[in-house]
């Protein structure tokens, strides 16, 4: 896979030299290059931004440096297929980046990340880029960053670790793919007592059936507590009786293969006078 990142702060992308991504580059599994947007300016001040038409706070990134930079990274794809490269534009106004999207993007030949700063990039760049790229404005979540660089670090790691040969032990990838949309169960290691706190005894029992069931129930308990939105999406068709009981104890009933939060008990348990 080839990845190009364009930014006015190329040093911000230094972590891409390290660890798993750095190793994938050394091993020739990934051809990743970071480009300085200012190298594509033509004026003496190397300016990349200007005031917004229509007024308002902040600055907008100018169109021409972006067009020159993006043309440069899209050019010279001699061995390329007829597929357009995908241009990912980190933006709080983008589609939400998910694990499913990481899998989808890991199948592409070339990804280009355009890191915006200030109030964003002149919208005409996005329109123009549609002629040369598949454009995907993409958000990590509903919070405000100063620019796209940190979002690119997160998305790149999520995508690159899915490339064949990048994660040394592919068992961890297989286990993740089995994690059917629930949060993970809690984990423990030695010592079995630490500062007066015990490891849950079932984990020391050697009863693998009971351990698997306990872990499953802990997944339900955590997900109900922290991410009830995930339980609404969960496929609850063909669940074992023990799982349905555990979910029932958490206040969830199975209706048409989906989980439904049981309505809260109304006060004194006596039906209202009608
Ligand atoms: C570029 N807030 O925030 C969340 N995901 C992406 C972003 C973002 C931002 C500002 C600029 C990306």
PDB file of C-alpha atoms and ligand atoms in Angstrom:
ATOM      1  CA  UNK A   1       0.000   0.000   0.000  1.00  0.00           C
ATOM      2  CA  UNK A   2       1.086   3.571  -0.699  1.00  0.00           C
ATOM      3  CA  UNK A   3       0.152   6.396   1.696  1.00  0.00           C
ATOM      4  CA  UNK A   4       0.882  10.106   1.172  1.00  0.00           C
ATOM      5  CA  UNK A   5       0.216  12.685   3.884  1.00  0.00           C
ATOM      6  CA  UNK A   6       0.142  16.427   3.127  1.00  0.00           C
ATOM      7  CA  UNK A   7       0.454  18.827   6.080  1.00  0.00           C
ATOM      8  CA  UNK A   8       1.884  22.227   7.022  1.00  0.00           C
ATOM      9  CA  UNK A   9       3.367  20.471  10.115  1.00  0.00           C
ATOM     10  CA  UNK A  10       5.155  17.426   8.669  1.00  0.00           C
ATOM     11  CA  UNK A  11       7.102  17.033  11.980  1.00  0.00           C
ATOM     12  CA  UNK A  12       3.760  16.325  13.663  1.00  0.00           C
ATOM     13  CA  UNK A  13       3.696  13.040  11.701  1.00  0.00           C
ATOM     14  CA  UNK A  14       7.066  11.871  13.112  1.00  0.00           C
ATOM     15  CA  UNK A  15       5.402   8.986  15.055  1.00  0.00           C
ATOM     16  CA  UNK A  16       4.791   7.305  11.674  1.00  0.00           C
ATOM     17  CA  UNK A  17       8.532   6.417  11.769  1.00  0.00           C
ATOM     18  CA  UNK A  18       8.077   4.401  14.973  1.00  0.00           C
ATOM     19  CA  UNK A  19       6.823   1.061  16.187  1.00  0.00           C
ATOM     20  CA  UNK A  20       4.438  -0.967  14.039  1.00  0.00           C
ATOM     21  CA  UNK A  21       4.112   1.531  11.179  1.00  0.00           C
ATOM     22  CA  UNK A  22       7.869   2.236  11.084  1.00  0.00           C
ATOM     23  CA  UNK A  23       8.520  -1.518  10.960  1.00  0.00           C
ATOM     24  CA  UNK A  24       5.993  -2.019   8.131  1.00  0.00           C
ATOM     25  CA  UNK A  25       7.830   0.680   6.136  1.00  0.00           C
ATOM     26  CA  UNK A  26      11.253  -0.915   6.817  1.00  0.00           C
ATOM     27  CA  UNK A  27       9.852  -4.309   5.775  1.00  0.00           C
ATOM     28  CA  UNK A  28       8.643  -2.825   2.448  1.00  0.00           C
ATOM     29  CA  UNK A  29       4.969  -3.534   3.235  1.00  0.00           C
ATOM     30  CA  UNK A  30       4.117   0.164   3.214  1.00  0.00           C
ATOM     31  CA  UNK A  31       5.364   3.058   1.079  1.00  0.00           C
ATOM     32  CA  UNK A  32       4.540   6.102   3.229  1.00  0.00           C
ATOM     33  CA  UNK A  33       5.638   9.663   2.513  1.00  0.00           C
ATOM     34  CA  UNK A  34       4.869  12.945   4.298  1.00  0.00           C
ATOM     35  CA  UNK A  35       4.824  16.165   2.243  1.00  0.00           C
ATOM     36  CA  UNK A  36       5.052  19.795   3.375  1.00  0.00           C
ATOM     37  CA  UNK A  37       2.202  21.817   1.854  1.00  0.00           C
ATOM     38  CA  UNK A  38       4.451  24.923   1.871  1.00  0.00           C
ATOM     39  CA  UNK A  39       6.702  23.242  -0.709  1.00  0.00           C
ATOM     40  CA  UNK A  40       3.793  23.730  -3.156  1.00  0.00           C
ATOM     41  CA  UNK A  41       3.411  27.491  -2.630  1.00  0.00           C
ATOM     42  CA  UNK A  42       4.748  29.874  -5.281  1.00  0.00           C
ATOM     43  CA  UNK A  43       4.769  33.232  -3.425  1.00  0.00           C
ATOM     44  CA  UNK A  44       7.700  34.665  -1.490  1.00  0.00           C
ATOM     45  CA  UNK A  45       5.916  34.284   1.887  1.00  0.00           C
ATOM     46  CA  UNK A  46       4.940  30.652   1.195  1.00  0.00           C
ATOM     47  CA  UNK A  47       1.400  31.482   2.360  1.00  0.00           C
ATOM     48  CA  UNK A  48      -1.130  28.674   2.736  1.00  0.00           C
ATOM     49  CA  UNK A  49      -4.107  30.578   4.190  1.00  0.00           C
ATOM     50  CA  UNK A  50      -6.197  33.717   3.735  1.00  0.00           C
ATOM     51  CA  UNK A  51      -9.289  35.404   5.205  1.00  0.00           C
ATOM     52  CA  UNK A  52     -12.727  33.825   4.589  1.00  0.00           C
ATOM     53  CA  UNK A  53     -15.090  35.272   1.963  1.00  0.00           C
ATOM     54  CA  UNK A  54     -18.299  36.314   3.720  1.00  0.00           C
ATOM     55  CA  UNK A  55     -16.411  37.204   6.873  1.00  0.00           C
ATOM     56  CA  UNK A  56     -16.043  35.379  10.153  1.00  0.00           C
ATOM     57  CA  UNK A  57     -13.290  34.278  12.479  1.00  0.00           C
ATOM     58  CA  UNK A  58     -10.109  32.485  11.522  1.00  0.00           C
ATOM     59  CA  UNK A  59      -8.397  31.674   8.255  1.00  0.00           C
ATOM     60  CA  UNK A  60      -9.140  29.341   5.334  1.00  0.00           C
ATOM     61  CA  UNK A  61      -6.524  27.255   3.524  1.00  0.00           C
ATOM     62  CA  UNK A  62      -5.897  28.494  -0.012  1.00  0.00           C
ATOM     63  CA  UNK A  63      -6.868  26.277  -2.950  1.00  0.00           C
ATOM     64  CA  UNK A  64      -3.814  26.405  -5.251  1.00  0.00           C
ATOM     65  CA  UNK A  65      -1.130  24.942  -2.928  1.00  0.00           C
ATOM     66  CA  UNK A  66      -3.509  22.042  -2.210  1.00  0.00           C
ATOM     67  CA  UNK A  67      -4.174  21.418  -5.929  1.00  0.00           C
ATOM     68  CA  UNK A  68      -0.418  21.381  -6.681  1.00  0.00           C
ATOM     69  CA  UNK A  69       0.340  19.091  -3.735  1.00  0.00           C
ATOM     70  CA  UNK A  70      -2.487  16.659  -4.532  1.00  0.00           C
ATOM     71  CA  UNK A  71      -1.598  16.594  -8.261  1.00  0.00           C
ATOM     72  CA  UNK A  72       1.979  15.796  -7.291  1.00  0.00           C
ATOM     73  CA  UNK A  73       1.049  12.793  -5.117  1.00  0.00           C
ATOM     74  CA  UNK A  74      -1.494  11.519  -7.674  1.00  0.00           C
ATOM     75  CA  UNK A  75       1.082  11.708 -10.498  1.00  0.00           C
ATOM     76  CA  UNK A  76       3.706   9.112 -11.341  1.00  0.00           C
ATOM     77  CA  UNK A  77       1.618   6.071 -10.478  1.00  0.00           C
ATOM     78  CA  UNK A  78       3.230   3.948 -13.230  1.00  0.00           C
ATOM     79  CA  UNK A  79       2.400   0.538 -11.731  1.00  0.00           C
ATOM     80  CA  UNK A  80      -1.008   1.785 -10.577  1.00  0.00           C
ATOM     81  CA  UNK A  81      -4.296   0.109 -11.407  1.00  0.00           C
ATOM     82  CA  UNK A  82      -7.204   2.012 -12.967  1.00  0.00           C
ATOM     83  CA  UNK A  83      -8.587   2.636  -9.432  1.00  0.00           C
ATOM     84  CA  UNK A  84      -8.493   6.258  -8.307  1.00  0.00           C
ATOM     85  CA  UNK A  85      -6.538   6.909  -5.102  1.00  0.00           C
ATOM     86  CA  UNK A  86      -8.700   7.642  -2.058  1.00  0.00           C
ATOM     87  CA  UNK A  87      -8.343  11.148  -0.631  1.00  0.00           C
ATOM     88  CA  UNK A  88      -9.163  11.198   3.069  1.00  0.00           C
ATOM     89  CA  UNK A  89      -9.849  14.660   4.468  1.00  0.00           C
ATOM     90  CA  UNK A  90      -9.982  14.661   8.296  1.00  0.00           C
ATOM     91  CA  UNK A  91     -12.782  16.975   9.357  1.00  0.00           C
ATOM     92  CA  UNK A  92     -15.267  17.195  12.220  1.00  0.00           C
ATOM     93  CA  UNK A  93     -17.855  17.513   9.411  1.00  0.00           C
ATOM     94  CA  UNK A  94     -16.877  14.136   7.919  1.00  0.00           C
ATOM     95  CA  UNK A  95     -18.324  10.644   7.990  1.00  0.00           C
ATOM     96  CA  UNK A  96     -17.426   8.795  11.199  1.00  0.00           C
ATOM     97  CA  UNK A  97     -14.268   6.650  10.908  1.00  0.00           C
ATOM     98  CA  UNK A  98     -14.969   3.083  12.128  1.00  0.00           C
ATOM     99  CA  UNK A  99     -13.240  -0.306  12.193  1.00  0.00           C
ATOM    100  CA  UNK A 100     -15.402  -1.328   9.204  1.00  0.00           C
ATOM    101  CA  UNK A 101     -13.984   1.654   7.280  1.00  0.00           C
ATOM    102  CA  UNK A 102     -10.442   0.735   8.345  1.00  0.00           C
ATOM    103  CA  UNK A 103     -10.991  -2.725   6.774  1.00  0.00           C
ATOM    104  CA  UNK A 104     -12.418  -1.144   3.608  1.00  0.00           C
ATOM    105  CA  UNK A 105      -9.524   1.330   3.246  1.00  0.00           C
ATOM    106  CA  UNK A 106      -6.914  -1.399   3.922  1.00  0.00           C
ATOM    107  CA  UNK A 107      -7.929  -2.895   0.515  1.00  0.00           C
ATOM    108  CA  UNK A 108      -6.954   0.258  -1.442  1.00  0.00           C
ATOM    109  CA  UNK A 109      -3.763   0.754  -3.507  1.00  0.00           C
ATOM    110  CA  UNK A 110      -3.160   4.377  -2.507  1.00  0.00           C
ATOM    111  CA  UNK A 111      -4.458   6.597   0.282  1.00  0.00           C
ATOM    112  CA  UNK A 112      -3.795  10.343   0.447  1.00  0.00           C
ATOM    113  CA  UNK A 113      -4.464  12.260   3.671  1.00  0.00           C
ATOM    114  CA  UNK A 114      -5.010  16.030   3.441  1.00  0.00           C
ATOM    115  CA  UNK A 115      -4.439  17.623   6.869  1.00  0.00           C
ATOM    116  CA  UNK A 116      -6.354  20.864   7.200  1.00  0.00           C
ATOM    117  CA  UNK A 117      -5.614  23.516   9.805  1.00  0.00           C
ATOM    118  CA  UNK A 118      -7.363  26.798  10.590  1.00  0.00           C
ATOM    119  CA  UNK A 119     -11.068  26.800   9.717  1.00  0.00           C
ATOM    120  CA  UNK A 120     -10.686  24.321   6.854  1.00  0.00           C
ATOM    121  CA  UNK A 121      -9.749  24.092   3.177  1.00  0.00           C
ATOM    122  CA  UNK A 122     -11.371  26.145   0.378  1.00  0.00           C
ATOM    123  CA  UNK A 123     -14.338  23.942  -0.624  1.00  0.00           C
ATOM    124  CA  UNK A 124     -13.465  24.181  -4.338  1.00  0.00           C
ATOM    125  CA  UNK A 125     -10.421  21.960  -3.677  1.00  0.00           C
ATOM    126  CA  UNK A 126     -12.750  19.167  -2.538  1.00  0.00           C
ATOM    127  CA  UNK A 127     -14.903  19.566  -5.702  1.00  0.00           C
ATOM    128  CA  UNK A 128     -11.819  19.649  -7.973  1.00  0.00           C
ATOM    129  CA  UNK A 129     -10.284  16.622  -6.233  1.00  0.00           C
ATOM    130  CA  UNK A 130     -13.342  14.467  -7.098  1.00  0.00           C
ATOM    131  CA  UNK A 131     -11.989  14.346 -10.687  1.00  0.00           C
ATOM    132  CA  UNK A 132      -8.764  12.625  -9.571  1.00  0.00           C
ATOM    133  CA  UNK A 133      -9.643  10.908  -6.292  1.00  0.00           C
ATOM    134  CA  UNK A 134     -12.426   9.195  -4.406  1.00  0.00           C
ATOM    135  CA  UNK A 135     -12.868  11.871  -1.722  1.00  0.00           C
ATOM    136  CA  UNK A 136     -13.835  10.819   1.828  1.00  0.00           C
ATOM    137  CA  UNK A 137     -14.180  13.595   4.469  1.00  0.00           C
ATOM    138  CA  UNK A 138     -13.716  11.685   7.728  1.00  0.00           C
ATOM    139  CA  UNK A 139     -14.192  12.393  11.454  1.00  0.00           C
ATOM    140  CA  UNK A 140     -12.708  10.511  14.408  1.00  0.00           C
ATOM    141  CA  UNK A 141     -15.513  11.668  16.676  1.00  0.00           C
ATOM    142  CA  UNK A 142     -17.384  14.663  17.971  1.00  0.00           C
ATOM    143  CA  UNK A 143     -14.619  16.724  19.499  1.00  0.00           C
ATOM    144  CA  UNK A 144     -12.437  19.553  18.269  1.00  0.00           C
ATOM    145  CA  UNK A 145      -8.788  19.143  17.250  1.00  0.00           C
ATOM    146  CA  UNK A 146      -6.514  21.912  15.984  1.00  0.00           C
ATOM    147  CA  UNK A 147      -5.983  20.113  12.688  1.00  0.00           C
ATOM    148  CA  UNK A 148      -6.105  16.799  10.880  1.00  0.00           C
ATOM    149  CA  UNK A 149      -2.649  15.504  11.878  1.00  0.00           C
ATOM    150  CA  UNK A 150      -3.655  13.619  15.046  1.00  0.00           C
ATOM    151  CA  UNK A 151      -6.652  12.129  13.229  1.00  0.00           C
ATOM    152  CA  UNK A 152      -4.282  10.906  10.489  1.00  0.00           C
ATOM    153  CA  UNK A 153      -2.046   9.200  13.059  1.00  0.00           C
ATOM    154  CA  UNK A 154      -5.042   7.329  14.471  1.00  0.00           C
ATOM    155  CA  UNK A 155      -6.557   6.356  11.101  1.00  0.00           C
ATOM    156  CA  UNK A 156      -3.179   5.305   9.656  1.00  0.00           C
ATOM    157  CA  UNK A 157      -2.483   2.997  12.600  1.00  0.00           C
ATOM    158  CA  UNK A 158      -5.969   1.451  12.396  1.00  0.00           C
ATOM    159  CA  UNK A 159      -5.542   0.790   8.642  1.00  0.00           C
ATOM    160  CA  UNK A 160      -1.875  -0.254   8.459  1.00  0.00           C
ATOM    161  CA  UNK A 161      -2.157  -2.906  11.185  1.00  0.00           C
ATOM    162  CA  UNK A 162      -4.721  -4.685   8.961  1.00  0.00           C
ATOM    163  CA  UNK A 163      -2.280  -5.022   6.021  1.00  0.00           C
ATOM    164  CA  UNK A 164      -1.025  -8.576   5.445  1.00  0.00           C
ATOM    165  CA  UNK A 165       2.185  -9.255   7.397  1.00  0.00           C
ATOM    166  CA  UNK A 166       2.141  -6.075   9.523  1.00  0.00           C
ATOM    167  CA  UNK A 167       0.849  -7.568  12.789  1.00  0.00           C
ATOM    168  CA  UNK A 168       3.309 -10.359  13.662  1.00  0.00           C
ATOM    169  CA  UNK A 169       0.735 -12.585  15.339  1.00  0.00           C
ATOM    170  CA  UNK A 170      -2.424 -12.550  13.178  1.00  0.00           C
ATOM    171  CA  UNK A 171      -4.294 -14.424  15.970  1.00  0.00           C
ATOM    172  CA  UNK A 172      -4.952 -11.060  17.620  1.00  0.00           C
ATOM    173  CA  UNK A 173      -6.605  -9.824  14.391  1.00  0.00           C
ATOM    174  CA  UNK A 174      -8.744 -12.980  14.194  1.00  0.00           C
ATOM    175  CA  UNK A 175      -9.822 -12.563  17.832  1.00  0.00           C
ATOM    176  CA  UNK A 176     -10.826  -8.943  17.122  1.00  0.00           C
ATOM    177  CA  UNK A 177     -12.906 -10.001  14.134  1.00  0.00           C
ATOM    178  CA  UNK A 178     -14.836 -12.328  16.498  1.00  0.00           C
ATOM    179  CA  UNK A 179     -15.608  -9.454  18.864  1.00  0.00           C
ATOM    180  CA  UNK A 180     -19.195  -9.146  17.504  1.00  0.00           C
ATOM    181  CA  UNK A 181     -19.745  -5.518  18.577  1.00  0.00           C
ATOM    182  CA  UNK A 182     -19.422  -5.917  22.360  1.00  0.00           C
ATOM    183  CA  UNK A 183     -16.799  -4.353  24.635  1.00  0.00           C
ATOM    184  CA  UNK A 184     -13.969  -6.642  25.771  1.00  0.00           C
ATOM    185  CA  UNK A 185     -14.067  -8.498  29.107  1.00  0.00           C
ATOM    186  CA  UNK A 186     -11.692  -7.388  31.932  1.00  0.00           C
ATOM    187  CA  UNK A 187      -8.275  -9.058  32.123  1.00  0.00           C
ATOM    188  CA  UNK A 188      -5.946  -9.880  35.056  1.00  0.00           C
ATOM    189  CA  UNK A 189      -2.410 -11.187  35.523  1.00  0.00           C
ATOM    190  CA  UNK A 190      -0.150 -12.228  38.423  1.00  0.00           C
ATOM    191  CA  UNK A 191      -0.082 -11.774  41.376  1.00  0.00           C
ATOM    192  CA  UNK A 192      -3.514 -13.265  42.204  1.00  0.00           C
ATOM    193  CA  UNK A 193      -3.757 -10.904  45.212  1.00  0.00           C
ATOM    194  CA  UNK A 194      -2.565  -7.329  44.713  1.00  0.00           C
ATOM    195  CA  UNK A 195      -3.007  -4.654  47.427  1.00  0.00           C
ATOM    196  CA  UNK A 196      -5.820  -6.707  49.014  1.00  0.00           C
ATOM    197  CA  UNK A 197      -7.631  -7.113  45.698  1.00  0.00           C
ATOM    198  CA  UNK A 198      -8.347 -10.637  44.428  1.00  0.00           C
ATOM    199  CA  UNK A 199      -8.594 -11.850  40.849  1.00  0.00           C
ATOM    200  CA  UNK A 200     -12.175 -13.124  40.234  1.00  0.00           C
ATOM    201  CA  UNK A 201     -11.953 -16.737  41.557  1.00  0.00           C
ATOM    202  CA  UNK A 202     -13.602 -18.275  38.465  1.00  0.00           C
ATOM    203  CA  UNK A 203     -10.462 -17.356  36.463  1.00  0.00           C
ATOM    204  CA  UNK A 204      -8.359 -19.580  38.775  1.00  0.00           C
ATOM    205  CA  UNK A 205     -10.861 -22.481  38.655  1.00  0.00           C
ATOM    206  CA  UNK A 206      -9.532 -24.192  35.533  1.00  0.00           C
ATOM    207  CA  UNK A 207     -13.157 -24.649  34.378  1.00  0.00           C
ATOM    208  CA  UNK A 208     -12.901 -23.327  30.822  1.00  0.00           C
ATOM    209  CA  UNK A 209     -16.646 -23.475  30.168  1.00  0.00           C
ATOM    210  CA  UNK A 210     -17.414 -21.400  33.263  1.00  0.00           C
ATOM    211  CA  UNK A 211     -14.593 -18.962  32.420  1.00  0.00           C
ATOM    212  CA  UNK A 212     -15.937 -18.433  28.886  1.00  0.00           C
ATOM    213  CA  UNK A 213     -19.454 -17.847  30.276  1.00  0.00           C
ATOM    214  CA  UNK A 214     -18.195 -15.401  32.942  1.00  0.00           C
ATOM    215  CA  UNK A 215     -16.228 -13.438  30.338  1.00  0.00           C
ATOM    216  CA  UNK A 216     -19.279 -13.282  28.058  1.00  0.00           C
ATOM    217  CA  UNK A 217     -21.429 -11.978  30.888  1.00  0.00           C
ATOM    218  CA  UNK A 218     -18.795  -9.390  31.797  1.00  0.00           C
ATOM    219  CA  UNK A 219     -18.894  -8.216  28.146  1.00  0.00           C
ATOM    220  CA  UNK A 220     -22.668  -7.732  28.400  1.00  0.00           C
ATOM    221  CA  UNK A 221     -22.389  -5.993  31.797  1.00  0.00           C
ATOM    222  CA  UNK A 222     -19.717  -3.538  30.604  1.00  0.00           C
ATOM    223  CA  UNK A 223     -21.442  -2.838  27.309  1.00  0.00           C
ATOM    224  CA  UNK A 224     -24.796  -2.161  29.036  1.00  0.00           C
ATOM    225  CA  UNK A 225     -23.034   0.179  31.493  1.00  0.00           C
ATOM    226  CA  UNK A 226     -20.730   2.080  29.107  1.00  0.00           C
ATOM    227  CA  UNK A 227     -22.042   1.647  25.550  1.00  0.00           C
ATOM    228  CA  UNK A 228     -25.761   0.805  25.527  1.00  0.00           C
ATOM    229  CA  UNK A 229     -25.826   2.110  21.914  1.00  0.00           C
ATOM    230  CA  UNK A 230     -23.823  -1.015  20.926  1.00  0.00           C
ATOM    231  CA  UNK A 231     -26.401  -3.351  22.502  1.00  0.00           C
ATOM    232  CA  UNK A 232     -29.153  -1.819  20.353  1.00  0.00           C
ATOM    233  CA  UNK A 233     -27.180  -2.968  17.240  1.00  0.00           C
ATOM    234  CA  UNK A 234     -26.267  -6.386  18.666  1.00  0.00           C
ATOM    235  CA  UNK A 235     -27.521  -9.548  16.891  1.00  0.00           C
ATOM    236  CA  UNK A 236     -29.360 -11.331  19.724  1.00  0.00           C
ATOM    237  CA  UNK A 237     -30.910 -14.054  17.551  1.00  0.00           C
ATOM    238  CA  UNK A 238     -29.829 -17.620  18.552  1.00  0.00           C
ATOM    239  CA  UNK A 239     -28.284 -16.668  21.909  1.00  0.00           C
ATOM    240  CA  UNK A 240     -27.790 -19.493  24.449  1.00  0.00           C
ATOM    241  CA  UNK A 241     -30.249 -19.514  27.370  1.00  0.00           C
ATOM    242  CA  UNK A 242     -27.460 -18.477  29.836  1.00  0.00           C
ATOM    243  CA  UNK A 243     -26.742 -15.374  27.726  1.00  0.00           C
ATOM    244  CA  UNK A 244     -30.425 -14.409  27.579  1.00  0.00           C
ATOM    245  CA  UNK A 245     -30.650 -14.826  31.372  1.00  0.00           C
ATOM    246  CA  UNK A 246     -27.573 -12.620  31.910  1.00  0.00           C
ATOM    247  CA  UNK A 247     -29.024  -9.957  29.618  1.00  0.00           C
ATOM    248  CA  UNK A 248     -32.390 -10.275  31.353  1.00  0.00           C
ATOM    249  CA  UNK A 249     -30.650  -9.550  34.699  1.00  0.00           C
ATOM    250  CA  UNK A 250     -29.242  -6.391  33.095  1.00  0.00           C
ATOM    251  CA  UNK A 251     -32.782  -5.359  32.097  1.00  0.00           C
ATOM    252  CA  UNK A 252     -32.687  -6.397  28.432  1.00  0.00           C
ATOM    253  CA  UNK A 253     -35.268  -8.591  26.652  1.00  0.00           C
ATOM    254  CA  UNK A 254     -34.811 -10.170  23.223  1.00  0.00           C
ATOM    255  CA  UNK A 255     -37.494  -8.997  20.758  1.00  0.00           C
ATOM    256  CA  UNK A 256     -37.246 -10.092  17.079  1.00  0.00           C
ATOM    257  CA  UNK A 257     -33.556 -10.970  17.483  1.00  0.00           C
ATOM    258  CA  UNK A 258     -32.727  -7.539  18.932  1.00  0.00           C
ATOM    259  CA  UNK A 259     -32.153  -6.383  22.489  1.00  0.00           C
ATOM    260  CA  UNK A 260     -34.715  -4.065  23.993  1.00  0.00           C
ATOM    261  CA  UNK A 261     -34.280  -2.273  27.313  1.00  0.00           C
ATOM    262  CA  UNK A 262     -37.203  -3.283  29.535  1.00  0.00           C
ATOM    263  CA  UNK A 263     -39.241  -0.214  30.575  1.00  0.00           C
ATOM    264  CA  UNK A 264     -38.476   0.930  34.124  1.00  0.00           C
ATOM    265  CA  UNK A 265     -40.954  -0.299  36.769  1.00  0.00           C
ATOM    266  CA  UNK A 266     -43.510   2.488  37.277  1.00  0.00           C
ATOM    267  CA  UNK A 267     -43.353   3.510  40.956  1.00  0.00           C
ATOM    268  CA  UNK A 268     -45.569   1.354  43.307  1.00  0.00           C
ATOM    269  CA  UNK A 269     -46.225  -1.525  40.891  1.00  0.00           C
ATOM    270  CA  UNK A 270     -50.004  -0.802  40.832  1.00  0.00           C
ATOM    271  CA  UNK A 271     -51.450  -0.011  37.388  1.00  0.00           C
ATOM    272  CA  UNK A 272     -52.694   3.575  37.155  1.00  0.00           C
ATOM    273  CA  UNK A 273     -56.476   4.146  37.365  1.00  0.00           C
ATOM    274  CA  UNK A 274     -57.839   4.346  33.834  1.00  0.00           C
TER     275      UNK A 274
HETATM  276  C1  LIG B   1      -9.360  18.315  11.190  1.00  0.00           C
HETATM  277  N1  LIG B   1     -11.532  18.782  14.694  1.00  0.00           N
HETATM  278  O1  LIG B   1     -11.955  16.126  14.722  1.00  0.00           O
HETATM  279  C2  LIG B   1     -12.438  14.867  14.914  1.00  0.00           C
HETATM  280  N2  LIG B   1     -12.094  14.114  13.877  1.00  0.00           N
HETATM  281  C3  LIG B   1     -11.408  14.890  13.003  1.00  0.00           C
HETATM  282  C4  LIG B   1     -11.337  16.166  13.551  1.00  0.00           C
HETATM  283  C5  LIG B   1     -10.692  17.349  12.952  1.00  0.00           C
HETATM  284  C6  LIG B   1     -10.806  18.622  13.544  1.00  0.00           C
HETATM  285  C7  LIG B   1     -10.201  19.737  12.938  1.00  0.00           C
HETATM  286  C8  LIG B   1      -9.474  19.564  11.769  1.00  0.00           C
HETATM  287  C9  LIG B   1      -9.952  17.210  11.789  1.00  0.00           C
END
